[in-house]
mmCIF file of C-alpha atoms and ligand atoms in Angstrom:
data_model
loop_
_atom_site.group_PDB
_atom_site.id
_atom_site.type_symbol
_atom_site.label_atom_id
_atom_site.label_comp_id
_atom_site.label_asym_id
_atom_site.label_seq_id
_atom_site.Cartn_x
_atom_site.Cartn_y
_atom_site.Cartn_z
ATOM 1 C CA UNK A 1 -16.577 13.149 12.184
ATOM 2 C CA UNK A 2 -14.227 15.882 11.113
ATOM 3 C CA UNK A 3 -10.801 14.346 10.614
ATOM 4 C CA UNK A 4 -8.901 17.223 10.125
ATOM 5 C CA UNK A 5 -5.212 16.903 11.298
ATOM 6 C CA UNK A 6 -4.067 13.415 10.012
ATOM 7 C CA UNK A 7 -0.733 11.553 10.546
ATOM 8 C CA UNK A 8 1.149 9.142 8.667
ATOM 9 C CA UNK A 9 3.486 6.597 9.601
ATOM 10 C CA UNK A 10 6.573 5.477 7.465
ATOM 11 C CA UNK A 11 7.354 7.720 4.402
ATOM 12 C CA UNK A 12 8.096 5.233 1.932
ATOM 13 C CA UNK A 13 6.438 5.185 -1.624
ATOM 14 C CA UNK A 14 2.817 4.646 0.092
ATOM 15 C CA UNK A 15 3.021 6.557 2.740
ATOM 16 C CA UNK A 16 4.389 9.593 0.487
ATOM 17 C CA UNK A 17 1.760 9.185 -1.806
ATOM 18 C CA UNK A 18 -1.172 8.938 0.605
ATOM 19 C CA UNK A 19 0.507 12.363 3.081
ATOM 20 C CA UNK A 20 0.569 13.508 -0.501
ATOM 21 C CA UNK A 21 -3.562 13.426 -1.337
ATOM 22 C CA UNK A 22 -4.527 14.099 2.044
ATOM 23 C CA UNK A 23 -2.528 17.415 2.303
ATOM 24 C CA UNK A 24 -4.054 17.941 -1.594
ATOM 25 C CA UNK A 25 -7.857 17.343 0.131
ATOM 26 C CA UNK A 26 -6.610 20.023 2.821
ATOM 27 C CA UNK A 27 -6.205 18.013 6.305
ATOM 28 C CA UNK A 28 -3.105 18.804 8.374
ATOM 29 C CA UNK A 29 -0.363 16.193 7.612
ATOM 30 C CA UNK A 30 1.980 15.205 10.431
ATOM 31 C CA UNK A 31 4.489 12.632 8.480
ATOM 32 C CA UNK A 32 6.689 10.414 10.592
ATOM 33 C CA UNK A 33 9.369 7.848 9.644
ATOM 34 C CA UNK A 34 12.005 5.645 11.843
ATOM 35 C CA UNK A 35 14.445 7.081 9.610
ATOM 36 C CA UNK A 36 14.299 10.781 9.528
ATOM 37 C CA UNK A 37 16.186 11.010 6.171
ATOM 38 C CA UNK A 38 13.896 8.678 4.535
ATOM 39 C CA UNK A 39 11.152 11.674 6.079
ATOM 40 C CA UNK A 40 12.801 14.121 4.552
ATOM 41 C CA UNK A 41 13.281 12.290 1.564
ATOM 42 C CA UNK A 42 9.554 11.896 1.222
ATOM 43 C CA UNK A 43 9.000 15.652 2.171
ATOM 44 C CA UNK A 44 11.287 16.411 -0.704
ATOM 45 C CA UNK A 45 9.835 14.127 -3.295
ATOM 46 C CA UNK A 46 6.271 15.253 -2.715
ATOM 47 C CA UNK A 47 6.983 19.178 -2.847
ATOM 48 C CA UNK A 48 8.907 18.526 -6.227
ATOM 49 C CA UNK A 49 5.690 16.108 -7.170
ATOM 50 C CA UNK A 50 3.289 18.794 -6.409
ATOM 51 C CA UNK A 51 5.429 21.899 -8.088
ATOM 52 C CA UNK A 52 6.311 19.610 -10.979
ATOM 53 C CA UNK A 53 2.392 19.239 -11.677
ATOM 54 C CA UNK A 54 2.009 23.565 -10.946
ATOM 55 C CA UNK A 55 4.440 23.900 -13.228
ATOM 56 C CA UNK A 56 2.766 21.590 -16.256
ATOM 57 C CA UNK A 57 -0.469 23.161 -15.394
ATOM 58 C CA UNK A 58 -2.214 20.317 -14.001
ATOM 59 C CA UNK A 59 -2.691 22.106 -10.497
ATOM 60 C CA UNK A 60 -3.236 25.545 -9.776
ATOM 61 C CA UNK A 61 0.328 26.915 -8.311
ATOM 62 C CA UNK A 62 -1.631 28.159 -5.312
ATOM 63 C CA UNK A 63 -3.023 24.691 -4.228
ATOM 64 C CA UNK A 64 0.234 22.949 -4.855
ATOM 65 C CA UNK A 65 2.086 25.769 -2.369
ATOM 66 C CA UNK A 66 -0.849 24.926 0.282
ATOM 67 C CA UNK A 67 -0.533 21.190 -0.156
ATOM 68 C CA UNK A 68 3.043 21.744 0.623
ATOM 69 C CA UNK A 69 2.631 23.826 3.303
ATOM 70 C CA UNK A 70 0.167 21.743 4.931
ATOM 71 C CA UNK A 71 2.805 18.655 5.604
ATOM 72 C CA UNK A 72 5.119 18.735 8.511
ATOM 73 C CA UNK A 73 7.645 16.243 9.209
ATOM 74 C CA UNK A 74 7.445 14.875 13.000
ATOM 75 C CA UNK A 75 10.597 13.227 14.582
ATOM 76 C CA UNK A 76 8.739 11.768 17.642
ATOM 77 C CA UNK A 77 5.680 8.924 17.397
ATOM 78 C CA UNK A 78 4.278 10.717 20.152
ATOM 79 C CA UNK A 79 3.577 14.129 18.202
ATOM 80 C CA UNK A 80 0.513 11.330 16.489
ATOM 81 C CA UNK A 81 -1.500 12.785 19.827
ATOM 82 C CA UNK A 82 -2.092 16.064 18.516
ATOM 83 C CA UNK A 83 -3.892 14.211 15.322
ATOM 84 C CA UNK A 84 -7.853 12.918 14.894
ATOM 85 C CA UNK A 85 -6.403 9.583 12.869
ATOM 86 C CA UNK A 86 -3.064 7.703 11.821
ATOM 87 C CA UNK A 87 -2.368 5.679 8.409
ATOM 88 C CA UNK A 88 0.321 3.126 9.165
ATOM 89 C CA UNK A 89 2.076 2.083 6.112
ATOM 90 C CA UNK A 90 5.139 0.648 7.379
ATOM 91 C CA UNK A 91 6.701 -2.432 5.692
ATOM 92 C CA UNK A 92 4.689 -5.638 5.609
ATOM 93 C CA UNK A 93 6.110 -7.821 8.190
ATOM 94 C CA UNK A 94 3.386 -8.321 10.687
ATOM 95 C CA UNK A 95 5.673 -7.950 14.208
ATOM 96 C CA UNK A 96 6.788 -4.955 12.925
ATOM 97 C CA UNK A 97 3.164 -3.480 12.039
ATOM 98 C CA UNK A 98 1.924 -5.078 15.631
ATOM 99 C CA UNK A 99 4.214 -2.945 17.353
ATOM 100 C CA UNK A 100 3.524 0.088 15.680
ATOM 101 C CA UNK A 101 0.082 -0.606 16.754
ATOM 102 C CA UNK A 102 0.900 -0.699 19.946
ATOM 103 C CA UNK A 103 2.746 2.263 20.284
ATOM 104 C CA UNK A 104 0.071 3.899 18.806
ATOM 105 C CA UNK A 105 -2.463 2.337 20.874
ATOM 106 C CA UNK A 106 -0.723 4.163 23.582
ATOM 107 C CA UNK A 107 0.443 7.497 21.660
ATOM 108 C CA UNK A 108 -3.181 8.720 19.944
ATOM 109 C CA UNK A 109 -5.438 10.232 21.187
ATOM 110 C CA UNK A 110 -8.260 7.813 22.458
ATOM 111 C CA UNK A 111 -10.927 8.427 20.207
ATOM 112 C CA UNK A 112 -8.530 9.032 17.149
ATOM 113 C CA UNK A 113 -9.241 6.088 14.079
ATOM 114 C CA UNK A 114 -5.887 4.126 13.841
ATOM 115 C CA UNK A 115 -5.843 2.636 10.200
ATOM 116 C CA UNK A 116 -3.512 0.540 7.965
ATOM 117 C CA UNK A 117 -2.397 0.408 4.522
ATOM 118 C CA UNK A 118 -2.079 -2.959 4.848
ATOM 119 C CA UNK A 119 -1.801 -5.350 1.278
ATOM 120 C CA UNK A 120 -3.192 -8.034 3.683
ATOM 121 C CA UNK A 121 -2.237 -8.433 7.324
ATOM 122 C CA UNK A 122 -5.141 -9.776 9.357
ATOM 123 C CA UNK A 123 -6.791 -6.378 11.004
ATOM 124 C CA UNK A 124 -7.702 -8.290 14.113
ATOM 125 C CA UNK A 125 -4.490 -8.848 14.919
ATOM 126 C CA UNK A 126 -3.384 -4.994 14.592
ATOM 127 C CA UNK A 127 -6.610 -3.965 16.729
ATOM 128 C CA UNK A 128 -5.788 -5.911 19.460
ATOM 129 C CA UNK A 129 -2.623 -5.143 19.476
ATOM 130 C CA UNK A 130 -3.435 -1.223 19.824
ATOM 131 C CA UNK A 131 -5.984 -2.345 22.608
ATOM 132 C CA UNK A 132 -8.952 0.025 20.690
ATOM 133 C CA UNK A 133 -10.607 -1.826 18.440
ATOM 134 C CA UNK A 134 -14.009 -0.613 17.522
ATOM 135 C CA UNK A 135 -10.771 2.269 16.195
ATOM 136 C CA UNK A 136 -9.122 -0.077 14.218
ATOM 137 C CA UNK A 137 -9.493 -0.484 10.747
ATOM 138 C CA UNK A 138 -7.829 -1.082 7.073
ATOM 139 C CA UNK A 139 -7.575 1.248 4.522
ATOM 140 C CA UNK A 140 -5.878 -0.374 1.475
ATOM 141 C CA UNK A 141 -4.355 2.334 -1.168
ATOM 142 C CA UNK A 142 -3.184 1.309 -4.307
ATOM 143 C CA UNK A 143 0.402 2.414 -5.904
ATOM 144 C CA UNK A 144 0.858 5.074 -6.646
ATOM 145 C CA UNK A 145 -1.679 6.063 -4.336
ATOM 146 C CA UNK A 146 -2.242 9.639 -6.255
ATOM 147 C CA UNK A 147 -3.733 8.665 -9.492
ATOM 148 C CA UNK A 148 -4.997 4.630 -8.494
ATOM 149 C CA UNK A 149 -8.935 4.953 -7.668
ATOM 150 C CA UNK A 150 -9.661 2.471 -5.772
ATOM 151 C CA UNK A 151 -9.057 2.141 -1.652
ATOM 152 C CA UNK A 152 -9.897 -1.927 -0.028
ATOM 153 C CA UNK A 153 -12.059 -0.944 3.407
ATOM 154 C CA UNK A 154 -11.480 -3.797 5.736
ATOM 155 C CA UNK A 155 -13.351 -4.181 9.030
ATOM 156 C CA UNK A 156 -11.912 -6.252 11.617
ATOM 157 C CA UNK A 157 -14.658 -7.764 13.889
ATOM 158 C CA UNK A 158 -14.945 -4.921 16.748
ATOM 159 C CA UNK A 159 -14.560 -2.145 14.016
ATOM 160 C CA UNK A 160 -17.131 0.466 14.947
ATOM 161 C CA UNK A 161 -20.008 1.708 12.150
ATOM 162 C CA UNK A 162 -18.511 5.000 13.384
ATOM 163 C CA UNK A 163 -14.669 4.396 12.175
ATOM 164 C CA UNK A 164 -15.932 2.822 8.985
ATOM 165 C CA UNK A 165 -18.492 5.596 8.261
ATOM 166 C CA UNK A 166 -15.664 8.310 8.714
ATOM 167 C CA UNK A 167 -13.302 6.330 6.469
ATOM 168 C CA UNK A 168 -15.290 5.797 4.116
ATOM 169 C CA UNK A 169 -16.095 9.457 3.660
ATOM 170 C CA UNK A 170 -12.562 10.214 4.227
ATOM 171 C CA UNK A 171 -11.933 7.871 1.173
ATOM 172 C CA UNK A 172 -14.452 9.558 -0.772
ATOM 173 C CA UNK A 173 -12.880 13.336 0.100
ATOM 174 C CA UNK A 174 -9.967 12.066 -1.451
ATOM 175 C CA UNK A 175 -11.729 11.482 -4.596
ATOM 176 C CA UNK A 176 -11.108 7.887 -4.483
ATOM 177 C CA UNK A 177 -13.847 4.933 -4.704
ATOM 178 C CA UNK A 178 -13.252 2.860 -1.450
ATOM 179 C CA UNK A 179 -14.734 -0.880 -1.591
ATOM 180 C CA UNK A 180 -15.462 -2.557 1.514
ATOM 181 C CA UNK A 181 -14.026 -6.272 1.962
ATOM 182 C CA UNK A 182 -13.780 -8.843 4.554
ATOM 183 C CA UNK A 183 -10.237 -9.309 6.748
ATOM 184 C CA UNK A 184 -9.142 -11.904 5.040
ATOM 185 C CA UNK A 185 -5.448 -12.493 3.632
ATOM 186 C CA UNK A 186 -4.514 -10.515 0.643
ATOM 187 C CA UNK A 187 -8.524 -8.806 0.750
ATOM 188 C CA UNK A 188 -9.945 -9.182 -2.949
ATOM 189 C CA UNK A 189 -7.461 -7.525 -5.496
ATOM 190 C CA UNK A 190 -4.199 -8.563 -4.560
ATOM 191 C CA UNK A 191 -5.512 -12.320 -3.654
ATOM 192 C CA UNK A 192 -7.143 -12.502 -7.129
ATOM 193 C CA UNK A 193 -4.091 -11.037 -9.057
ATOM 194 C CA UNK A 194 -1.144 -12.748 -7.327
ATOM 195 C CA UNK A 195 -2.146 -16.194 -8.760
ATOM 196 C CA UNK A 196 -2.476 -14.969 -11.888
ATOM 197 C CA UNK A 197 0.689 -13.084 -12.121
ATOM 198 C CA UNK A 198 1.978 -16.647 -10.918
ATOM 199 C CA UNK A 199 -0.036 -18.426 -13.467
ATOM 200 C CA UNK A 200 1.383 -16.235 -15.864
ATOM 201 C CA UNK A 201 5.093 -17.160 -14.896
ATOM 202 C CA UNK A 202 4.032 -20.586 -14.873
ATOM 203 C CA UNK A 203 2.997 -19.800 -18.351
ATOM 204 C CA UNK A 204 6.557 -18.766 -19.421
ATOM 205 C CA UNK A 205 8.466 -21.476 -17.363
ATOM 206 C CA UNK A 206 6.612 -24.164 -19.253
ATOM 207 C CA UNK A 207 7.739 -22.424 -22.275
ATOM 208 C CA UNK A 208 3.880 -22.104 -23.693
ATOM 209 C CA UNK A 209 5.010 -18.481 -24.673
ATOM 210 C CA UNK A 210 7.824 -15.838 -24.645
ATOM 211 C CA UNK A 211 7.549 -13.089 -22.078
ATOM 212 C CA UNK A 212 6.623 -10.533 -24.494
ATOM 213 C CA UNK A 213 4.203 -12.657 -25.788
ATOM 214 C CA UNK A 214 2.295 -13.469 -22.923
ATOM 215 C CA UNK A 215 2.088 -9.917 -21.523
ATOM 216 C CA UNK A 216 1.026 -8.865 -25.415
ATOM 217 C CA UNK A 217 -2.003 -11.325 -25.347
ATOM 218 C CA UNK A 218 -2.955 -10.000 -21.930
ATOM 219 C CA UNK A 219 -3.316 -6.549 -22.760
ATOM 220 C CA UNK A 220 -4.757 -7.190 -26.197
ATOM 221 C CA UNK A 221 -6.694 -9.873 -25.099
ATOM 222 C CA UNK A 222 -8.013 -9.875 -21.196
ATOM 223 C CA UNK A 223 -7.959 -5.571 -22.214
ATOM 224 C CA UNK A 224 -5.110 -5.788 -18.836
ATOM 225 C CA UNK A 225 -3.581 -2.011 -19.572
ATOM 226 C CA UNK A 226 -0.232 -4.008 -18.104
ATOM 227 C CA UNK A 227 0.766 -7.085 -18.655
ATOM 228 C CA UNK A 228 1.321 -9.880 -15.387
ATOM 229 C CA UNK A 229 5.083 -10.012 -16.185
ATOM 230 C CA UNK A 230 5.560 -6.096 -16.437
ATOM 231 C CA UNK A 231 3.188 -5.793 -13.429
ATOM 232 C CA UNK A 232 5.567 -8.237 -11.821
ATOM 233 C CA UNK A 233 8.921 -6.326 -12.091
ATOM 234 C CA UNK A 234 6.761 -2.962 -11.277
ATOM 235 C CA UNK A 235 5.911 -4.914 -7.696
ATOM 236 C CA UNK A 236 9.408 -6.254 -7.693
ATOM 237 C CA UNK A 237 9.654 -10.158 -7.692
ATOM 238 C CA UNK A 238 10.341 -10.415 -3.939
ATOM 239 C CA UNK A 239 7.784 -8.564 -3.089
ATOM 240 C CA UNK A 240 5.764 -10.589 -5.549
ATOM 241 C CA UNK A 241 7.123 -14.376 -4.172
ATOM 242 C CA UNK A 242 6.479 -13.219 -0.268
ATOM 243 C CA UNK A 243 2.760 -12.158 -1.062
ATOM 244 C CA UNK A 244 2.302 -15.765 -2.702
ATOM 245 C CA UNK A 245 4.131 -17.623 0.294
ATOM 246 C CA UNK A 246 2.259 -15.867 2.641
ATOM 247 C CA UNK A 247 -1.432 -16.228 0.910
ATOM 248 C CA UNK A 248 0.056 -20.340 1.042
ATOM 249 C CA UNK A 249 0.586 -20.704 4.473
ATOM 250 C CA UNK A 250 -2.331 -18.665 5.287
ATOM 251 C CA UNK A 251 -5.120 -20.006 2.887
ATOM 252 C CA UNK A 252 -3.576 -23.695 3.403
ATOM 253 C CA UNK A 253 -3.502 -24.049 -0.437
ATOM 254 C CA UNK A 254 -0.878 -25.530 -2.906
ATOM 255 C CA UNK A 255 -3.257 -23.261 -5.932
ATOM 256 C CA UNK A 256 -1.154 -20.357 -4.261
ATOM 257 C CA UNK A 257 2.377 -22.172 -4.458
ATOM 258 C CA UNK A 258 4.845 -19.201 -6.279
ATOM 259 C CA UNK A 259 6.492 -21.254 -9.561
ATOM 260 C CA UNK A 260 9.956 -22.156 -9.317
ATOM 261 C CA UNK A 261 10.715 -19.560 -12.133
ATOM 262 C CA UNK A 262 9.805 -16.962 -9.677
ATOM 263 C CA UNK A 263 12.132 -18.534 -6.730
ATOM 264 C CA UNK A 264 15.132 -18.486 -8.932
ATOM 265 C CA UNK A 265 15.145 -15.029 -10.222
ATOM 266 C CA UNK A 266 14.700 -13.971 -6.756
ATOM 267 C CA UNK A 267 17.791 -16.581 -5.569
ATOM 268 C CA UNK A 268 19.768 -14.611 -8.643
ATOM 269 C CA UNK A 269 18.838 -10.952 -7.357
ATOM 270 C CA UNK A 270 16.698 -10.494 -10.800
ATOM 271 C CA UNK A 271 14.099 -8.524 -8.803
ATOM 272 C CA UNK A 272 12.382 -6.723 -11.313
ATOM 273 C CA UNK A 273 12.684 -3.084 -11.950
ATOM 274 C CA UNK A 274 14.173 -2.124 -9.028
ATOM 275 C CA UNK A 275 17.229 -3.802 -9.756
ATOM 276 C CA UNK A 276 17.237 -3.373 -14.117
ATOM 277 C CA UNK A 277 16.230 -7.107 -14.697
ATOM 278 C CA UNK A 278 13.309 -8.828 -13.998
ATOM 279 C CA UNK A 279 11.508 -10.879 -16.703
ATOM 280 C CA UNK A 280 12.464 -7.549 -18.566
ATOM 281 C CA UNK A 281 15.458 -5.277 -18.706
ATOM 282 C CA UNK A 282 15.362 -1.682 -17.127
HETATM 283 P P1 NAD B 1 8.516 1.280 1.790
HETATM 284 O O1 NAD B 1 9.564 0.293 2.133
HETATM 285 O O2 NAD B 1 8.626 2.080 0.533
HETATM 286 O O3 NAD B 1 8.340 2.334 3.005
HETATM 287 C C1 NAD B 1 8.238 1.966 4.333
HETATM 288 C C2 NAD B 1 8.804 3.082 5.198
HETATM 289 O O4 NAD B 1 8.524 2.766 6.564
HETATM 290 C C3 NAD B 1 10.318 3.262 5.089
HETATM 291 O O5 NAD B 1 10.619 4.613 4.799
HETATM 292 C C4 NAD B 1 10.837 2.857 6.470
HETATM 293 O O6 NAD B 1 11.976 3.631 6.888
HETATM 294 C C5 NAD B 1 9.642 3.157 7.349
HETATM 295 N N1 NAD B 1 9.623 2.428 8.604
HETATM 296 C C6 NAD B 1 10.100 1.203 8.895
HETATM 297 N N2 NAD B 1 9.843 0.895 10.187
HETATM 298 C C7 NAD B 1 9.184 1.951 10.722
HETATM 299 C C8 NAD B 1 8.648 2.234 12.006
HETATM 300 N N3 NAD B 1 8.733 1.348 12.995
HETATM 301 N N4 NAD B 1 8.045 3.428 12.205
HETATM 302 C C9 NAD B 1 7.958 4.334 11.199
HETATM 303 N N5 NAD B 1 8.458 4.121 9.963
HETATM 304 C C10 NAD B 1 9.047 2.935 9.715
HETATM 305 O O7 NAD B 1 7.133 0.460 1.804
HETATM 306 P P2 NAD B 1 5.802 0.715 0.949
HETATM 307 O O8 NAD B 1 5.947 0.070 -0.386
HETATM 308 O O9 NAD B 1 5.437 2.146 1.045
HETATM 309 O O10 NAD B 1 4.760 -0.187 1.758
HETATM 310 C C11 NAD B 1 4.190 0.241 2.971
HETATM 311 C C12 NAD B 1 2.913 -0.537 3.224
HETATM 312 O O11 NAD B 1 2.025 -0.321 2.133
HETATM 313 C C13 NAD B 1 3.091 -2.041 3.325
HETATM 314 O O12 NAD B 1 2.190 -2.554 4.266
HETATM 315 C C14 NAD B 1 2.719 -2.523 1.929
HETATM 316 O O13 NAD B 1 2.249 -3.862 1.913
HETATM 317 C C15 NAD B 1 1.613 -1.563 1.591
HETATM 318 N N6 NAD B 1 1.351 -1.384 0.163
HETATM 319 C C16 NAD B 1 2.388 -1.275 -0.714
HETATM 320 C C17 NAD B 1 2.109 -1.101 -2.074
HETATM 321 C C18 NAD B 1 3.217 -0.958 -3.070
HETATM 322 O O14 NAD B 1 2.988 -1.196 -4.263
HETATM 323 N N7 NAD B 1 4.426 -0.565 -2.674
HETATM 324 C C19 NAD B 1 0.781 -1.020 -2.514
HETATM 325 C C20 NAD B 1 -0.255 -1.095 -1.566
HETATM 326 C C21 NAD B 1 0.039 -1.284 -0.226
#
C-alpha cells in the first residue's frame, strides 16, 4: 500500500519532527494545527532545520529544498480527505485525542490508516472512537523524532494485518526500526523508564546521593548516555509526574506512585528545562 500523501495533526515538537522525516522520505505532507500560528511556527522551524543541515553539509541542498517544498500547511481538518493516512500527535489528554478521532473518523478518506503518536493512550479507545478500526493503529515516535531510531507499533484488537503491514514499512522508509508492542498503558519504553526515573528521584529525596552523582553513576555505570534526572528536566517534570499518575491509576499499582520530591517541584513551577530549573539549572 502506497501511502503517498500523508497528514499530520498538531504541529508541536512531535508532530514537527515526524511532517519533518516524512517530507525527507518524499510523501506529500499536509500539516494541520488548531492554532494556525503554532502551524506556521512548525513550518518555519522545520525549513530552518532542514537548510541549517544543507548548509553544514549533512544534506544535499537539493533534498532539503524538496523536503521543504513537499509540506503544506492546511487550515481545515477536512483537507485530511485528500490524504492515504493521518498521524495524530496532539497533546496527551485522552478526550481531546478521542475527538480528534472522531473527526477524523468522519473527515478521511475511508480506507485511509488513522494512526497515533500516542506515549500510551489505550488504541481501542481511539479506534472506536473513529468508528474504523481494523484502520486504527499506534505509531509511537520518539523525541526528537529525526535522529531517535526506534518507533513502538501498537495494535489495538480490530487492527487489520493490512494497516500494520503498511506501517510497518512506512516505519522502515523512514529509516527507523519500528517494534511491535501490545496496547497496554505506557507500551514498553516509557512504562519501563518512568519508574526508574522515579526510582531515581526517590534516590535523591532519601538523600542516598547528590543529583550529579546519581546521574554520573548512571551513565558511567548502567552505560545510560543521559542520566534519569537530566532525562527528567529534558521531559519536563509535569510531563514526567502525569505519565506516573496515569500508569497508577491505570496499572492499579502503588510500584508506580511519583515520589513526593517530584510533586513538590512541580507545586513550585521547577519543571525542568523548560522553565531553567529542574533538578538542574538551565
Ligand atoms: P506539543 O504540545 O508540543 O504539541 C501539540 C500541538 O497540538 C500544539 O501545537 C497544539 O496547538 C496542537 N493541538 C492541540 N489541540 C489540537 C487539535 N484539536 N487539533 C489539532 N492540533 C491541536 O505536544 P508534543 O510534545 O508534540 O506531544 C504530542 C503527542 O506526542 C502526545 O501524545 C505526546 O504524548 C506524544 N509524544 C511526545 C513526546 C515528547 O517527548 N514530547 C515523545 C513521544 C510522544
Amino acid at each position: 500500500m502506497e501511502l503517498k500523501r500523508i497528514a499530520v495533526i498538531g504541529a508541536g515538537t512531535m508532530g514537527c519532527g515526524i511532517a519533518q522525516i516524512l517530507a525527507q522520505a518524499k510523501r506529500e505532507v499536509l500539516l494541520y494545527d488548531a492554532d494556525p500560528s503554532a502551524r506556521e511556527q512548525g513550518l518555519a522551524a522545520i525549513a530552518d532545520r532542514l537548510r541549517q543541515q544543507a548548509a553544514q553539509g549533512r544534506l544535499e541542498p537539493a533534498a532539503s529544498e524538496a523536503a521543504i517544498a513537499a509540506l503544506q500547511g492546511i487550515d481545515q481538518l477536512a483537507a485530511v480527505g485528500t490524504a492515504a493516512m493521518v498521524v495524530e500527535a496532539v497533546p496527551e489528554r485522552l478526550n481531546l485525542k478521542l475527538a480528534v478521532f472522531a473527526q477524523l473518523g468522519q473527515l478521511a478518506k475511508p480506507a485511509a490508516i488513522l494512526a497515533s503518536n500516542t506515549s500510551g493512550l489505550d488504541i481501542d479507545a481511539l479506534a472506536a472512537a473513529a468508528k474504523r478500526p481494523d484502520k486504527v493503529i499506534g505509531m509511537h515516535f520518539f523525541n526528537p523524532p529525526p535522529t531517535m531510531p526506534l518507533v513502538e507499533i501498537v495494535r489495538a484488537t480490530d487492527t487489520s494485518e493490512e494497516t500494520f503491514a503498511a506501517v510497518m514499512a512506512l516505519a522502515k522508509g523512514l529509516g527507523k526500526t519500528p517494534v511491535s508492542v501490545a496496547n497496554s498503558p505506557g507500551f514498553a519504553v516509557n512504562r519501563i523508564l518512568f519508574p526508574m526515573i522515579n526510582e531515581a528521584i526517590y534516590v535523591l529525596a532519601e538523600g542516598v546521593a547528590r543529583a550529579e552523582d546519581i546521574d554520573r553513576m548512571m551513565t558511567l555505570g548502567a552505560s545510560h548516555p543521559i542520566g534519569p534526572l537530566a532525562l527528567a528536566d529534558y521531559v519536563g517534570l509535569d510531563v514526567t509526574l502525569d505519565i506516573l499518575e496515569s500508569f497508577a491509576q491505570r496499572l492499579d499499582s502503588t510500584k508506580y506512585r511519583p515520589c513526593p520530591l517530584l510533586r513538590e517541584m512541580v507545586a513550585q513551577g521547577a519543571l525542568g528545562r523548560k522553565t531553567g530549573r529542574g533538578f538542574f539549572s538551565y
